[in-house]
């Protein structure tokens, strides 16, 4: 997770005093941080007034320069995949949990491509955001990795962030799902699903817009290829094809379920999503990422639909992890952005 803030494509600086402007890159980075500060309601508003306004550059459009437009990376092999997983573990243990931003350069490329809303681009933007915004808002925050899955140059992580807000002492428990692309031994690109409903309690409204998608990687070891193919078929037939009657071809009868909103087993899974189809009859799903490990596979997706009777619009971002055994999904974890469900009273307090 690299920045739970509101998406905005324009980063206008604050203040109009006539004075020398800082270099364009620094000005744009500071302006983005100021927008993030305002969204999180942390006591840094004075710093935002120290920069002049002015034109800004735009974040890369979805897919521009992203892995979606790249040729598939050559198979990395088990040793490289282990190194990639260790790279992500180090980021969470040292940079996030110990707040050692001075070590961020050991993990991120200087031109780190960031798709999280309102977090400036590059290593310098990443460092600026965490130093001036996130760690000041939650000074004791720690991040615990719950899942790590690797396939070639991609690493998927599920994490739980815990801490207290400065001043109020309000407790944070935030769940995130992230996709990292590794290049030359460093993290080069990042996408995520964040439960923004949690952050709404701290004054941060959910973002709008979509992050770029990535191509399905059909390379790797035999188990990875099989798991990727299984997830791709499941996504096409059940998620996007809405054939929940066919879910038994992919999910075991005794599926172990870790989402408390979904009942246990195949029947619980089918009942849960059948309810969505009844409430949102035009529900459609777009797959963003599939990353397959040796015994687990991650599927990131966005659902859209209109509520029957009211036509209120649903936009829901979800990341699933399935454990695979004998060609079927036998266990399930997820990260859901509940802000998309809040107006419907689904899965929220």
CSV table of C-alpha atoms in Angstrom, one decimal:
chain,number,residue,atom,x,y,z
A,1,UNK,CA,0.0,0.0,0.0
A,2,UNK,CA,1.5,3.3,-1.0
A,3,UNK,CA,-0.9,6.0,-0.2
A,4,UNK,CA,-4.5,5.9,0.9
A,5,UNK,CA,-5.8,9.2,-0.6
A,6,UNK,CA,-8.3,10.6,-3.0
A,7,UNK,CA,-7.5,10.3,-6.7
A,8,UNK,CA,-7.2,13.6,-8.6
A,9,UNK,CA,-5.7,14.2,-12.0
A,10,UNK,CA,-5.0,17.9,-11.3
A,11,UNK,CA,-2.6,19.0,-8.6
A,12,UNK,CA,-3.0,22.7,-8.4
A,13,UNK,CA,-0.6,24.4,-6.0
A,14,UNK,CA,-1.9,26.7,-3.3
A,15,UNK,CA,-1.0,30.4,-2.8
A,16,UNK,CA,-0.4,33.1,-5.4
A,17,UNK,CA,2.4,35.2,-3.9
A,18,UNK,CA,4.8,36.6,-6.5
A,19,UNK,CA,8.1,35.0,-5.8
A,20,UNK,CA,10.6,32.6,-7.3
A,21,UNK,CA,9.2,29.2,-7.9
A,22,UNK,CA,11.0,26.0,-7.1
A,23,UNK,CA,11.9,23.6,-9.9
A,24,UNK,CA,8.9,22.1,-11.7
A,25,UNK,CA,9.3,18.6,-10.4
A,26,UNK,CA,9.6,19.7,-6.7
A,27,UNK,CA,6.7,22.1,-7.1
A,28,UNK,CA,4.5,19.3,-8.6
A,29,UNK,CA,5.5,16.9,-5.9
A,30,UNK,CA,4.8,19.3,-3.1
A,31,UNK,CA,1.4,20.3,-4.6
A,32,UNK,CA,0.4,16.6,-4.6
A,33,UNK,CA,1.4,16.2,-1.0
A,34,UNK,CA,-0.6,19.3,-0.1
A,35,UNK,CA,-3.7,17.9,-1.7
A,36,UNK,CA,-3.1,14.7,0.2
A,37,UNK,CA,-2.7,16.6,3.5
A,38,UNK,CA,-6.0,18.4,2.9
A,39,UNK,CA,-7.7,15.0,2.2
A,40,UNK,CA,-6.3,13.4,5.4
A,41,UNK,CA,-7.0,16.4,7.6
A,42,UNK,CA,-3.5,16.3,9.2
A,43,UNK,CA,-2.0,19.5,10.7
A,44,UNK,CA,0.2,20.4,7.8
A,45,UNK,CA,-2.0,23.0,6.1
A,46,UNK,CA,0.6,25.7,6.7
A,47,UNK,CA,3.2,23.9,4.7
A,48,UNK,CA,0.7,23.8,1.7
A,49,UNK,CA,0.7,27.6,1.6
A,50,UNK,CA,4.4,27.8,1.1
A,51,UNK,CA,4.3,26.9,-2.6
A,52,UNK,CA,3.1,29.0,-5.5
A,53,UNK,CA,0.5,27.8,-7.9
A,54,UNK,CA,1.4,27.0,-11.4
A,55,UNK,CA,0.9,24.4,-14.2
A,56,UNK,CA,1.4,20.8,-13.3
A,57,UNK,CA,2.3,17.7,-15.1
A,58,UNK,CA,-0.2,14.8,-15.3
A,59,UNK,CA,0.2,11.4,-13.9
A,60,UNK,CA,0.6,8.8,-16.5
A,61,UNK,CA,-2.8,7.9,-18.0
A,62,UNK,CA,-4.0,4.4,-17.4
A,63,UNK,CA,-1.8,2.0,-19.2
A,64,UNK,CA,0.7,4.6,-20.3
A,65,UNK,CA,4.1,3.3,-19.6
A,66,UNK,CA,2.5,0.6,-17.5
A,67,UNK,CA,3.0,-3.2,-17.6
A,68,UNK,CA,-0.2,-3.4,-19.6
A,69,UNK,CA,1.7,-2.0,-22.6
A,70,UNK,CA,4.9,-4.0,-22.0
A,71,UNK,CA,5.8,-7.3,-23.6
A,72,UNK,CA,5.5,-10.2,-21.1
A,73,UNK,CA,8.6,-10.4,-18.9
A,74,UNK,CA,10.7,-13.6,-19.5
A,75,UNK,CA,10.2,-16.2,-16.8
A,76,UNK,CA,12.2,-15.2,-13.7
A,77,UNK,CA,12.7,-18.7,-12.2
A,78,UNK,CA,12.2,-19.7,-8.6
A,79,UNK,CA,15.4,-18.0,-7.3
A,80,UNK,CA,14.5,-14.6,-8.8
A,81,UNK,CA,10.9,-14.9,-7.5
A,82,UNK,CA,12.1,-15.6,-4.0
A,83,UNK,CA,14.4,-12.5,-4.3
A,84,UNK,CA,11.4,-10.5,-5.5
A,85,UNK,CA,9.3,-11.7,-2.5
A,86,UNK,CA,12.1,-10.8,-0.1
A,87,UNK,CA,12.3,-7.3,-1.7
A,88,UNK,CA,8.7,-6.7,-0.9
A,89,UNK,CA,9.0,-8.1,2.6
A,90,UNK,CA,12.0,-5.8,3.2
A,91,UNK,CA,10.0,-2.8,2.1
A,92,UNK,CA,7.3,-3.6,4.6
A,93,UNK,CA,9.6,-4.5,7.5
A,94,UNK,CA,12.1,-1.7,7.2
A,95,UNK,CA,10.6,1.2,5.3
A,96,UNK,CA,6.9,0.9,6.4
A,97,UNK,CA,7.0,-0.7,9.9
A,98,UNK,CA,10.3,0.9,11.0
A,99,UNK,CA,9.7,4.1,9.1
A,100,UNK,CA,13.2,4.0,7.6
A,101,UNK,CA,12.6,6.2,4.6
A,102,UNK,CA,16.3,6.6,4.3
A,103,UNK,CA,16.4,3.0,3.1
A,104,UNK,CA,13.6,3.4,0.5
A,105,UNK,CA,16.2,3.6,-2.3
A,106,UNK,CA,17.2,0.0,-1.5
A,107,UNK,CA,13.8,-1.1,-2.6
A,108,UNK,CA,12.4,1.4,-5.1
A,109,UNK,CA,13.7,2.7,-8.5
A,110,UNK,CA,14.2,6.4,-8.8
A,111,UNK,CA,11.5,6.5,-11.5
A,112,UNK,CA,9.1,4.3,-9.6
A,113,UNK,CA,5.7,4.4,-11.4
A,114,UNK,CA,3.0,5.0,-8.9
A,115,UNK,CA,-0.7,4.3,-9.6
A,116,UNK,CA,-2.0,5.1,-6.1
A,117,UNK,CA,-4.1,8.3,-6.2
A,118,UNK,CA,-2.4,11.5,-4.9
A,119,UNK,CA,1.0,9.9,-4.2
A,120,UNK,CA,3.7,11.7,-6.2
A,121,UNK,CA,5.7,9.8,-8.8
A,122,UNK,CA,9.2,8.4,-8.3
A,123,UNK,CA,11.2,7.5,-5.3
A,124,UNK,CA,11.4,11.2,-4.1
A,125,UNK,CA,7.6,11.5,-4.3
A,126,UNK,CA,7.1,8.2,-2.4
A,127,UNK,CA,9.5,9.5,0.3
A,128,UNK,CA,7.9,12.9,0.5
A,129,UNK,CA,4.4,11.4,0.9
A,130,UNK,CA,5.3,9.1,3.7
A,131,UNK,CA,7.4,11.6,5.5
A,132,UNK,CA,5.1,14.6,5.3
A,133,UNK,CA,1.7,12.9,5.3
A,134,UNK,CA,1.2,9.3,6.2
A,135,UNK,CA,3.7,8.8,9.0
A,136,UNK,CA,2.8,12.2,10.5
A,137,UNK,CA,-0.9,11.2,10.5
A,138,UNK,CA,-0.2,7.7,12.0
A,139,UNK,CA,3.2,8.0,13.7
A,140,UNK,CA,3.1,4.5,15.2
A,141,UNK,CA,1.8,2.7,12.2
A,142,UNK,CA,3.1,-0.8,11.4
A,143,UNK,CA,2.3,-3.0,8.4
A,144,UNK,CA,1.9,-6.8,8.7
A,145,UNK,CA,2.1,-8.9,5.6
A,146,UNK,CA,-0.7,-11.5,5.4
A,147,UNK,CA,0.0,-12.8,1.8
A,148,UNK,CA,2.9,-12.7,-0.6
A,149,UNK,CA,2.5,-14.3,-4.1
A,150,UNK,CA,5.1,-14.1,-6.8
A,151,UNK,CA,5.0,-14.8,-10.5
A,152,UNK,CA,8.0,-13.8,-12.7
A,153,UNK,CA,8.4,-10.0,-12.3
A,154,UNK,CA,5.2,-9.5,-10.2
A,155,UNK,CA,4.6,-9.7,-6.5
A,156,UNK,CA,1.2,-9.5,-4.8
A,157,UNK,CA,0.9,-8.6,-1.1
A,158,UNK,CA,-2.0,-8.4,1.3
A,159,UNK,CA,-1.2,-6.3,4.3
A,160,UNK,CA,-2.9,-5.1,7.5
A,161,UNK,CA,-1.9,-1.6,8.8
A,162,UNK,CA,-2.3,-0.7,12.4
A,163,UNK,CA,-1.7,2.5,14.3
A,164,UNK,CA,-3.2,5.5,15.9
A,165,UNK,CA,-4.0,8.9,14.5
A,166,UNK,CA,-1.8,11.7,15.8
A,167,UNK,CA,-3.8,14.0,18.2
A,168,UNK,CA,-7.1,12.1,18.3
A,169,UNK,CA,-5.6,8.7,19.2
A,170,UNK,CA,-8.2,7.1,16.9
A,171,UNK,CA,-7.2,3.5,16.0
A,172,UNK,CA,-6.4,2.6,12.4
A,173,UNK,CA,-6.8,-1.0,11.1
A,174,UNK,CA,-6.5,-0.8,7.3
A,175,UNK,CA,-6.4,-3.7,4.8
A,176,UNK,CA,-4.7,-3.3,1.5
A,177,UNK,CA,-3.8,-5.4,-1.5
A,178,UNK,CA,-0.8,-4.4,-3.7
A,179,UNK,CA,0.8,-5.5,-7.0
A,180,UNK,CA,4.4,-4.6,-7.5
A,181,UNK,CA,6.5,-5.0,-10.7
A,182,UNK,CA,10.2,-5.7,-10.2
A,183,UNK,CA,12.8,-4.5,-12.6
A,184,UNK,CA,16.6,-4.8,-12.2
A,185,UNK,CA,16.2,-5.9,-8.6
A,186,UNK,CA,14.1,-2.9,-7.5
A,187,UNK,CA,10.4,-2.1,-7.4
A,188,UNK,CA,9.5,-0.3,-10.6
A,189,UNK,CA,5.7,0.0,-10.6
A,190,UNK,CA,2.7,-0.3,-8.2
A,191,UNK,CA,-1.0,-0.8,-8.2
A,192,UNK,CA,-3.4,-1.4,-5.3
A,193,UNK,CA,-6.8,-2.0,-3.8
A,194,UNK,CA,-7.3,-0.1,-0.5
A,195,UNK,CA,-10.3,-0.3,1.8
A,196,UNK,CA,-11.1,3.5,1.6
A,197,UNK,CA,-14.1,3.0,3.8
A,198,UNK,CA,-11.7,2.7,6.8
A,199,UNK,CA,-10.0,5.9,5.7
A,200,UNK,CA,-13.3,7.8,5.5
A,201,UNK,CA,-13.3,7.7,9.3
A,202,UNK,CA,-10.2,9.9,9.2
A,203,UNK,CA,-11.7,12.4,6.7
A,204,UNK,CA,-10.3,10.9,3.5
A,205,UNK,CA,-13.0,10.5,0.9
A,206,UNK,CA,-12.6,7.6,-1.6
A,207,UNK,CA,-11.0,8.2,-5.0
A,208,UNK,CA,-12.6,8.1,-8.5
A,209,UNK,CA,-11.2,6.7,-11.6
A,210,UNK,CA,-9.4,3.4,-12.4
A,211,UNK,CA,-5.8,2.2,-12.3
A,212,UNK,CA,-4.3,0.6,-15.4
A,213,UNK,CA,-4.7,-3.1,-15.9
A,214,UNK,CA,-2.0,-5.7,-16.6
A,215,UNK,CA,-1.9,-8.6,-19.0
A,216,UNK,CA,-2.3,-12.1,-17.8
A,217,UNK,CA,1.1,-13.8,-17.5
A,218,UNK,CA,0.9,-17.3,-18.8
A,219,UNK,CA,4.5,-18.2,-18.2
A,220,UNK,CA,6.3,-19.6,-15.2
A,221,UNK,CA,6.4,-23.1,-13.7
A,222,UNK,CA,3.8,-25.8,-14.5
A,223,UNK,CA,1.8,-25.1,-11.3
A,224,UNK,CA,1.9,-21.3,-12.0
A,225,UNK,CA,0.7,-21.8,-15.6
A,226,UNK,CA,-2.1,-24.1,-14.4
A,227,UNK,CA,-3.2,-21.8,-11.6
A,228,UNK,CA,-3.2,-18.7,-13.9
A,229,UNK,CA,-5.3,-20.6,-16.5
A,230,UNK,CA,-7.7,-21.8,-13.8
A,231,UNK,CA,-8.1,-18.2,-12.5
A,232,UNK,CA,-8.5,-16.8,-16.0
A,233,UNK,CA,-11.3,-19.4,-16.8
A,234,UNK,CA,-13.0,-18.7,-13.5
A,235,UNK,CA,-12.8,-14.9,-14.1
A,236,UNK,CA,-14.2,-15.3,-17.7
A,237,UNK,CA,-17.0,-17.8,-16.9
A,238,UNK,CA,-18.1,-17.0,-13.4
A,239,UNK,CA,-17.0,-13.4,-12.6
A,240,UNK,CA,-17.5,-11.6,-15.9
A,241,UNK,CA,-19.8,-14.3,-17.4
A,242,UNK,CA,-22.0,-14.2,-14.3
A,243,UNK,CA,-22.4,-18.0,-14.4
A,244,UNK,CA,-22.4,-18.6,-10.7
A,245,UNK,CA,-24.2,-21.9,-11.3
A,246,UNK,CA,-20.8,-23.0,-12.8
A,247,UNK,CA,-18.8,-22.0,-9.7
A,248,UNK,CA,-18.6,-25.6,-8.6
A,249,UNK,CA,-16.2,-26.3,-11.5
A,250,UNK,CA,-13.7,-24.0,-9.8
A,251,UNK,CA,-14.6,-23.9,-6.0
A,252,UNK,CA,-14.5,-26.9,-3.7
A,253,UNK,CA,-17.7,-27.8,-1.9
A,254,UNK,CA,-16.0,-27.2,1.4
A,255,UNK,CA,-14.2,-24.0,0.4
A,256,UNK,CA,-12.6,-22.4,3.5
A,257,UNK,CA,-13.8,-18.8,3.6
A,258,UNK,CA,-12.0,-15.9,5.4
A,259,UNK,CA,-14.3,-13.1,4.5
A,260,UNK,CA,-16.9,-12.9,7.4
A,261,UNK,CA,-19.5,-11.4,5.0
A,262,UNK,CA,-19.5,-14.6,2.9
A,263,UNK,CA,-20.8,-18.0,4.1
A,264,UNK,CA,-18.6,-21.1,4.2
A,265,UNK,CA,-18.3,-23.5,1.3
A,266,UNK,CA,-19.4,-23.3,-2.3
A,267,UNK,CA,-23.0,-22.7,-1.3
A,268,UNK,CA,-22.0,-19.7,0.8
A,269,UNK,CA,-20.0,-18.2,-2.0
A,270,UNK,CA,-22.8,-18.7,-4.5
A,271,UNK,CA,-25.5,-17.3,-2.2
A,272,UNK,CA,-23.4,-14.2,-1.5
A,273,UNK,CA,-22.8,-13.3,-5.2
A,274,UNK,CA,-26.4,-14.3,-6.2
A,275,UNK,CA,-27.5,-11.5,-3.9
A,276,UNK,CA,-25.4,-9.0,-5.8
A,277,UNK,CA,-26.9,-10.1,-9.1
A,278,UNK,CA,-30.4,-9.7,-7.7
A,279,UNK,CA,-29.7,-6.3,-6.4
A,280,UNK,CA,-27.5,-5.2,-9.4
A,281,UNK,CA,-29.0,-7.1,-12.3
A,282,UNK,CA,-26.7,-5.4,-14.9
A,283,UNK,CA,-23.5,-6.2,-12.8
A,284,UNK,CA,-20.4,-6.4,-14.9
A,285,UNK,CA,-16.8,-7.2,-13.8
A,286,UNK,CA,-13.5,-6.1,-15.3
A,287,UNK,CA,-10.4,-8.1,-14.4
A,288,UNK,CA,-7.4,-5.9,-13.6
A,289,UNK,CA,-4.6,-8.4,-12.6
A,290,UNK,CA,-4.0,-12.1,-12.3
A,291,UNK,CA,-0.8,-13.2,-10.5
A,292,UNK,CA,-0.3,-17.0,-10.0
A,293,UNK,CA,2.1,-18.6,-7.5
A,294,UNK,CA,2.8,-22.3,-6.9
A,295,UNK,CA,-0.3,-22.9,-4.7
A,296,UNK,CA,-2.1,-19.6,-4.7
A,297,UNK,CA,-3.4,-17.1,-7.2
A,298,UNK,CA,-4.5,-13.5,-6.9
A,299,UNK,CA,-7.3,-11.9,-8.9
A,300,UNK,CA,-7.9,-8.2,-8.8
A,301,UNK,CA,-11.2,-6.9,-10.3
A,302,UNK,CA,-13.7,-4.1,-10.4
A,303,UNK,CA,-17.5,-4.6,-10.4
A,304,UNK,CA,-20.0,-2.0,-11.8
A,305,UNK,CA,-23.7,-2.0,-11.8
A,306,UNK,CA,-27.0,-0.1,-11.2
A,307,UNK,CA,-29.2,-0.9,-8.2
A,308,UNK,CA,-32.6,-2.3,-9.2
A,309,UNK,CA,-35.3,0.3,-8.5
A,310,UNK,CA,-33.0,3.2,-7.6
A,311,UNK,CA,-30.4,3.1,-10.4
A,312,UNK,CA,-27.7,4.1,-7.9
A,313,UNK,CA,-24.4,3.2,-9.3
A,314,UNK,CA,-22.1,0.5,-7.8
A,315,UNK,CA,-18.3,0.7,-8.3
A,316,UNK,CA,-16.5,-1.9,-6.3
A,317,UNK,CA,-12.8,-2.8,-6.2
A,318,UNK,CA,-11.8,-6.2,-4.9
A,319,UNK,CA,-8.7,-8.3,-4.7
A,320,UNK,CA,-9.0,-12.1,-4.1
A,321,UNK,CA,-6.5,-14.7,-3.2
A,322,UNK,CA,-7.4,-18.4,-3.7
A,323,UNK,CA,-5.4,-21.4,-2.5
A,324,UNK,CA,-5.4,-24.1,-5.1
A,325,UNK,CA,-5.5,-27.8,-4.5
A,326,UNK,CA,-6.2,-30.5,-7.1
A,327,UNK,CA,-7.3,-28.0,-9.7
A,328,UNK,CA,-9.9,-26.2,-7.5
A,329,UNK,CA,-10.0,-23.3,-5.2
A,330,UNK,CA,-10.1,-24.6,-1.6
A,331,UNK,CA,-9.5,-21.4,0.5
A,332,UNK,CA,-10.3,-17.7,-0.1
A,333,UNK,CA,-9.1,-14.4,1.3
A,334,UNK,CA,-10.0,-10.9,0.0
A,335,UNK,CA,-9.5,-7.2,0.3
A,336,UNK,CA,-12.6,-5.2,-0.5
A,337,UNK,CA,-12.9,-1.4,-0.9
A,338,UNK,CA,-16.1,-1.1,1.2
A,339,UNK,CA,-16.4,2.6,0.3
A,340,UNK,CA,-18.1,1.4,-2.9
A,341,UNK,CA,-20.7,-0.4,-0.8
A,342,UNK,CA,-21.3,2.3,1.9
A,343,UNK,CA,-24.2,4.0,0.1
A,344,UNK,CA,-26.0,0.6,-0.1
A,345,UNK,CA,-25.3,-0.4,3.6
A,346,UNK,CA,-23.6,-3.5,2.5
A,347,UNK,CA,-20.7,-4.9,4.6
A,348,UNK,CA,-20.3,-1.7,6.6
A,349,UNK,CA,-21.2,-0.6,10.1
